[in-house]
Amino acid sequence: MEDFRAKKRRRERITALTAYDYPTARLLDESGIDIILVGDSLGMVVLGYTDTTEVKFEEMLHHTRAAARGVKRALLVADLSIGTYDIPEEAVANARQLVEAGAQAVKLEGGASHVAQIRAIVGAGIPLMAHIGMLPQSVRAEGGYKVKGRGAAEAERLLADARAVEDAGAFSVVLEIVAAEAARQITDAIGIPTIGIGSGEHCDGQILVTHDLIGLYPWFTPKFVSPEVQVAEEIRRAARIFIERTRGPVR
Ligand code: KIV
């Protein structure tokens, strides 16, 4: 984990993408990505749920096992899904299960409110990535995906969250949909790397949901993503060709 702090000191950007299965994890690993996240975003982009609040822990374990088989080099991080880290003992037990499934580190959503869980997980020898800003597991309570850290008071609260998770032992922190200026202030203020998603260019690294990057979930693309390819279109095209070839002329 010291490598990631060293990268920050050297101002080397950290790269992270999600994977939930063997071929994607293997392809990303072979491409040279630093971190592969088995995110609970799998709930939407793989399992077809409305949001991450429907993801079950068994599903996280199943997909972590699959992704782990494809990773040789990158750091594999897995999400603790909703309801699996409400108290420190439960957080540690479930983090251990993700490690047994093949993760090398775990991620949970929350800042100062989750210091006890972070300390317990790190104390158990499991590296922890924190996640602050917009917290998808709270999307229903929040009434949508909203930018965080726009006003001075909210930016201060986020900074306090970032300091709290660093102090508790997190090796990095995801900043999700945080106003760019607040993300810059946090990045300058803490010693662990910030990994941004929709949080501007000043973070120490960037993470994206791979399905968004490659256009594999065309029904919704976040505003801050510019897909590099349109894989969904290629799948439709290949399927249409196969259908035409198979049906052929009417016999
Ligand atoms: O679940 C996920 O994929 C995530 C990233 C978007 C940071 O938490």
Tab-separated table of C-alpha atoms and ligand atoms in Angstrom:
chain	number	residue	atom	x	y	z
A	1	MET	CA	0.000	0.000	0.000
A	2	GLU	CA	3.046	2.235	0.507
A	3	ASP	CA	3.410	2.167	-3.312
A	4	PHE	CA	0.256	4.226	-3.675
A	5	ARG	CA	1.422	6.907	-1.240
A	6	ALA	CA	4.773	6.956	-3.070
A	7	LYS	CA	2.967	7.435	-6.388
A	8	LYS	CA	1.147	10.400	-4.857
A	9	ARG	CA	4.421	11.904	-3.636
A	10	ARG	CA	5.896	11.467	-7.129
A	11	ARG	CA	2.695	12.973	-8.614
A	12	GLU	CA	2.206	9.791	-10.647
A	13	ARG	CA	-1.477	9.355	-11.457
A	14	ILE	CA	-3.167	6.167	-10.190
A	15	THR	CA	-5.518	4.323	-12.550
A	16	ALA	CA	-8.477	2.202	-11.494
A	17	LEU	CA	-11.342	0.478	-13.305
A	18	THR	CA	-14.068	-1.934	-12.261
A	19	ALA	CA	-14.344	-5.609	-13.224
A	20	TYR	CA	-16.826	-8.197	-12.077
A	21	ASP	CA	-15.799	-11.240	-14.114
A	22	TYR	CA	-12.747	-13.224	-15.213
A	23	PRO	CA	-12.245	-11.978	-18.812
A	24	THR	CA	-12.669	-8.289	-17.968
A	25	ALA	CA	-10.382	-8.522	-14.945
A	26	ARG	CA	-7.774	-10.357	-17.000
A	27	LEU	CA	-7.956	-7.846	-19.873
A	28	LEU	CA	-7.633	-4.874	-17.499
A	29	ASP	CA	-4.773	-6.550	-15.651
A	30	GLU	CA	-2.967	-7.225	-18.927
A	31	SER	CA	-3.523	-3.569	-19.928
A	32	GLY	CA	-1.485	-2.339	-16.964
A	33	ILE	CA	-4.186	-0.831	-14.741
A	34	ASP	CA	-3.072	-0.176	-11.123
A	35	ILE	CA	-6.285	-1.103	-9.304
A	36	ILE	CA	-9.221	-3.331	-10.248
A	37	LEU	CA	-12.369	-2.783	-8.206
A	38	VAL	CA	-15.115	-5.353	-7.876
A	39	GLY	CA	-17.550	-2.542	-7.186
A	40	ASP	CA	-21.106	-2.952	-6.027
A	41	SER	CA	-21.945	-1.010	-9.213
A	42	LEU	CA	-22.214	-4.573	-10.528
A	43	GLY	CA	-25.754	-4.361	-9.167
A	44	MET	CA	-26.740	-2.047	-12.021
A	45	VAL	CA	-24.387	-2.822	-14.887
A	46	VAL	CA	-24.324	-6.632	-14.521
A	47	LEU	CA	-27.316	-7.699	-12.454
A	48	GLY	CA	-29.891	-5.186	-13.716
A	49	TYR	CA	-30.896	-3.764	-10.334
A	50	THR	CA	-32.027	-0.141	-9.998
A	51	ASP	CA	-29.139	0.830	-7.703
A	52	THR	CA	-26.509	-0.652	-5.394
A	53	THR	CA	-28.863	-0.945	-2.428
A	54	GLU	CA	-30.172	-4.243	-3.818
A	55	VAL	CA	-26.770	-5.972	-4.005
A	56	LYS	CA	-26.390	-9.017	-1.752
A	57	PHE	CA	-23.099	-9.931	-0.130
A	58	GLU	CA	-23.199	-13.410	-1.724
A	59	GLU	CA	-23.163	-11.654	-5.120
A	60	MET	CA	-20.076	-9.651	-4.124
A	61	LEU	CA	-18.307	-12.852	-3.083
A	62	HIS	CA	-19.275	-14.670	-6.291
A	63	HIS	CA	-18.005	-11.858	-8.552
A	64	THR	CA	-14.881	-11.256	-6.463
A	65	ARG	CA	-13.935	-14.940	-6.905
A	66	ALA	CA	-14.435	-14.666	-10.678
A	67	ALA	CA	-12.429	-11.426	-11.050
A	68	ALA	CA	-9.636	-12.715	-8.787
A	69	ARG	CA	-8.994	-15.611	-11.169
A	70	GLY	CA	-8.064	-13.075	-13.854
A	71	VAL	CA	-5.743	-10.816	-11.837
A	72	LYS	CA	-2.002	-11.412	-11.535
A	73	ARG	CA	-0.538	-7.933	-11.142
A	74	ALA	CA	-3.058	-5.206	-10.245
A	75	LEU	CA	-4.381	-4.611	-6.738
A	76	LEU	CA	-7.805	-6.245	-6.436
A	77	VAL	CA	-10.210	-4.308	-4.217
A	78	ALA	CA	-13.762	-5.494	-3.445
A	79	ASP	CA	-16.697	-3.500	-2.114
A	80	LEU	CA	-18.420	-4.249	1.151
A	81	SER	CA	-22.041	-4.100	0.023
A	82	ILE	CA	-24.810	-2.297	1.889
A	83	GLY	CA	-25.614	-3.619	5.370
A	84	THR	CA	-22.385	-5.615	5.709
A	85	TYR	CA	-20.381	-3.129	7.806
A	86	ASP	CA	-22.828	-1.497	10.199
A	87	ILE	CA	-20.708	-2.445	13.225
A	88	PRO	CA	-16.930	-3.037	13.409
A	89	GLU	CA	-17.100	-6.797	14.197
A	90	GLU	CA	-19.400	-7.426	11.243
A	91	ALA	CA	-17.200	-5.242	9.015
A	92	VAL	CA	-14.098	-7.282	9.886
A	93	ALA	CA	-15.831	-10.654	9.429
A	94	ASN	CA	-17.185	-9.657	6.010
A	95	ALA	CA	-13.914	-8.026	4.904
A	96	ARG	CA	-12.207	-11.354	5.752
A	97	GLN	CA	-14.686	-13.191	3.518
A	98	LEU	CA	-13.870	-10.865	0.597
A	99	VAL	CA	-10.164	-11.524	1.169
A	100	GLU	CA	-10.825	-15.280	1.212
A	101	ALA	CA	-12.646	-14.791	-2.119
A	102	GLY	CA	-9.466	-13.248	-3.569
A	103	ALA	CA	-9.562	-9.509	-2.786
A	104	GLN	CA	-6.373	-7.895	-1.521
A	105	ALA	CA	-8.180	-4.873	-0.085
A	106	VAL	CA	-11.766	-3.808	0.604
A	107	LYS	CA	-13.723	-0.589	0.165
A	108	LEU	CA	-16.578	0.843	2.209
A	109	GLU	CA	-18.658	4.010	1.907
A	110	GLY	CA	-18.431	6.601	4.686
A	111	GLY	CA	-16.116	9.125	6.308
A	112	ALA	CA	-15.958	10.216	9.955
A	113	SER	CA	-19.114	8.157	10.604
A	114	HIS	CA	-17.201	4.936	9.798
A	115	VAL	CA	-13.887	5.457	11.552
A	116	ALA	CA	-14.525	2.562	13.981
A	117	GLN	CA	-15.146	0.130	11.101
A	118	ILE	CA	-12.081	1.354	9.174
A	119	ARG	CA	-9.837	1.043	12.246
A	120	ALA	CA	-11.138	-2.464	12.927
A	121	ILE	CA	-10.598	-3.663	9.337
A	122	VAL	CA	-7.115	-2.131	9.076
A	123	GLY	CA	-6.331	-3.475	12.576
A	124	ALA	CA	-7.216	-6.960	11.280
A	125	GLY	CA	-4.497	-6.543	8.618
A	126	ILE	CA	-6.820	-5.843	5.688
A	127	PRO	CA	-5.980	-2.777	3.568
A	128	LEU	CA	-8.921	-0.424	3.226
A	129	MET	CA	-9.975	2.044	0.540
A	130	ALA	CA	-12.449	4.644	1.812
A	131	HIS	CA	-15.199	6.279	-0.274
A	132	ILE	CA	-16.632	9.729	0.437
A	133	GLY	CA	-18.671	12.350	-1.408
A	134	MET	CA	-21.708	10.970	-3.193
A	135	LEU	CA	-22.368	7.579	-1.601
A	136	PRO	CA	-24.369	5.360	-3.982
A	137	GLN	CA	-25.536	3.108	-1.127
A	138	SER	CA	-27.353	6.198	0.260
A	139	VAL	CA	-28.878	7.240	-3.085
A	140	ARG	CA	-32.447	6.502	-1.994
A	141	ALA	CA	-32.082	8.473	1.251
A	142	GLU	CA	-30.412	11.324	-0.677
A	143	GLY	CA	-33.019	11.362	-3.461
A	144	GLY	CA	-30.538	11.024	-6.344
A	145	TYR	CA	-26.902	11.309	-7.406
A	146	LYS	CA	-25.947	14.863	-6.404
A	147	VAL	CA	-22.680	16.812	-6.540
A	148	LYS	CA	-21.027	17.111	-3.109
A	149	GLY	CA	-18.774	19.822	-1.694
A	150	ARG	CA	-20.162	22.809	-3.573
A	151	GLY	CA	-20.693	25.119	-0.581
A	152	ALA	CA	-17.967	26.014	1.954
A	153	ALA	CA	-19.658	24.104	4.792
A	154	GLU	CA	-20.038	20.910	2.761
A	155	ALA	CA	-16.463	21.196	1.453
A	156	GLU	CA	-15.247	21.516	5.083
A	157	ARG	CA	-17.237	18.432	6.092
A	158	LEU	CA	-15.751	16.449	3.219
A	159	LEU	CA	-12.250	17.549	4.167
A	160	ALA	CA	-12.921	16.426	7.745
A	161	ASP	CA	-14.135	13.067	6.375
A	162	ALA	CA	-10.981	12.675	4.277
A	163	ARG	CA	-8.753	13.481	7.269
A	164	ALA	CA	-10.729	11.061	9.444
A	165	VAL	CA	-10.353	8.121	7.041
A	166	GLU	CA	-6.632	8.811	6.586
A	167	ASP	CA	-6.190	8.951	10.345
A	168	ALA	CA	-8.126	5.677	10.717
A	169	GLY	CA	-5.657	3.914	8.386
A	170	ALA	CA	-7.242	3.932	4.901
A	171	PHE	CA	-4.602	3.623	2.164
A	172	SER	CA	-6.609	5.700	-0.335
A	173	VAL	CA	-9.974	7.401	-0.661
A	174	VAL	CA	-12.457	7.536	-3.527
A	175	LEU	CA	-14.039	10.960	-4.061
A	176	GLU	CA	-17.306	10.455	-5.913
A	177	ILE	CA	-18.982	13.411	-7.681
A	178	VAL	CA	-17.178	15.971	-5.530
A	179	ALA	CA	-16.916	19.575	-6.784
A	180	ALA	CA	-13.507	19.952	-8.478
A	181	GLU	CA	-12.290	22.687	-6.131
A	182	ALA	CA	-13.207	20.704	-3.007
A	183	ALA	CA	-11.500	17.628	-4.511
A	184	ARG	CA	-8.365	19.712	-5.118
A	185	GLN	CA	-8.335	20.976	-1.521
A	186	ILE	CA	-8.737	17.453	-0.141
A	187	THR	CA	-6.031	16.098	-2.449
A	188	ASP	CA	-3.595	18.781	-1.275
A	189	ALA	CA	-4.468	18.319	2.387
A	190	ILE	CA	-4.028	14.570	2.910
A	191	GLY	CA	-1.136	12.125	2.504
A	192	ILE	CA	-3.109	9.226	1.014
A	193	PRO	CA	-4.105	9.268	-2.659
A	194	THR	CA	-7.525	10.536	-3.705
A	195	ILE	CA	-9.119	8.524	-6.511
A	196	GLY	CA	-11.731	10.619	-8.258
A	197	ILE	CA	-14.868	9.706	-10.153
A	198	GLY	CA	-16.654	12.711	-11.608
A	199	SER	CA	-14.572	14.904	-9.280
A	200	GLY	CA	-12.368	16.846	-11.687
A	201	GLU	CA	-8.757	16.524	-12.713
A	202	HIS	CA	-6.962	17.392	-9.467
A	203	CYS	CA	-7.315	13.988	-7.802
A	204	ASP	CA	-4.269	11.703	-7.482
A	205	GLY	CA	-5.978	9.075	-9.602
A	206	GLN	CA	-9.156	8.327	-11.511
A	207	ILE	CA	-11.615	5.450	-11.392
A	208	LEU	CA	-14.466	4.607	-13.749
A	209	VAL	CA	-17.036	1.879	-14.112
A	210	THR	CA	-15.625	-0.070	-17.082
A	211	HIS	CA	-19.072	-0.504	-18.625
A	212	ASP	CA	-19.317	3.320	-18.849
A	213	LEU	CA	-15.828	3.663	-20.353
A	214	ILE	CA	-16.466	1.087	-23.073
A	215	GLY	CA	-20.130	1.857	-23.797
A	216	LEU	CA	-21.375	-1.506	-22.557
A	217	TYR	CA	-24.324	-0.065	-20.598
A	218	PRO	CA	-25.823	2.278	-23.211
A	219	TRP	CA	-29.089	2.928	-21.360
A	220	PHE	CA	-27.381	5.305	-18.948
A	221	THR	CA	-23.993	7.039	-19.124
A	222	PRO	CA	-22.974	9.468	-16.354
A	223	LYS	CA	-22.410	13.059	-17.569
A	224	PHE	CA	-18.727	13.008	-16.627
A	225	VAL	CA	-17.878	9.946	-18.788
A	226	SER	CA	-16.777	10.059	-22.436
A	227	PRO	CA	-16.877	6.436	-23.611
A	228	GLU	CA	-13.780	5.380	-25.583
A	229	VAL	CA	-15.645	2.714	-27.568
A	230	GLN	CA	-19.245	1.592	-28.065
A	231	VAL	CA	-19.138	-2.101	-27.244
A	232	ALA	CA	-22.941	-2.328	-26.964
A	233	GLU	CA	-23.245	-1.281	-30.608
A	234	GLU	CA	-20.685	-3.914	-31.634
A	235	ILE	CA	-22.640	-6.609	-29.777
A	236	ARG	CA	-25.872	-5.564	-31.489
A	237	ARG	CA	-24.112	-5.515	-34.875
A	238	ALA	CA	-22.562	-8.965	-34.399
A	239	ALA	CA	-25.881	-10.391	-33.199
A	240	ARG	CA	-27.729	-8.948	-36.236
A	241	ILE	CA	-25.124	-10.430	-38.612
A	242	PHE	CA	-25.407	-13.826	-36.895
A	243	ILE	CA	-29.215	-13.709	-37.064
A	244	GLU	CA	-29.177	-12.836	-40.786
A	245	ARG	CA	-26.515	-15.446	-41.567
A	246	THR	CA	-28.383	-18.160	-39.660
A	247	ARG	CA	-31.808	-17.407	-41.090
A	248	GLY	CA	-30.408	-16.995	-44.588
A	249	PRO	CA	-32.770	-16.904	-47.556
A	250	VAL	CA	-36.179	-18.472	-46.873
A	251	ARG	CA	-36.011	-22.185	-47.839
B	1	KIV	O1	-19.134	0.399	-7.099
B	1	KIV	C1	-18.323	1.032	-7.765
B	1	KIV	O2	-18.064	0.730	-8.929
B	1	KIV	C2	-17.648	2.154	-7.139
B	1	KIV	C3	-16.858	3.060	-8.016
B	1	KIV	C4	-17.730	3.781	-8.942
B	1	KIV	C5	-15.986	3.975	-7.242
B	1	KIV	O3	-17.755	2.344	-5.977
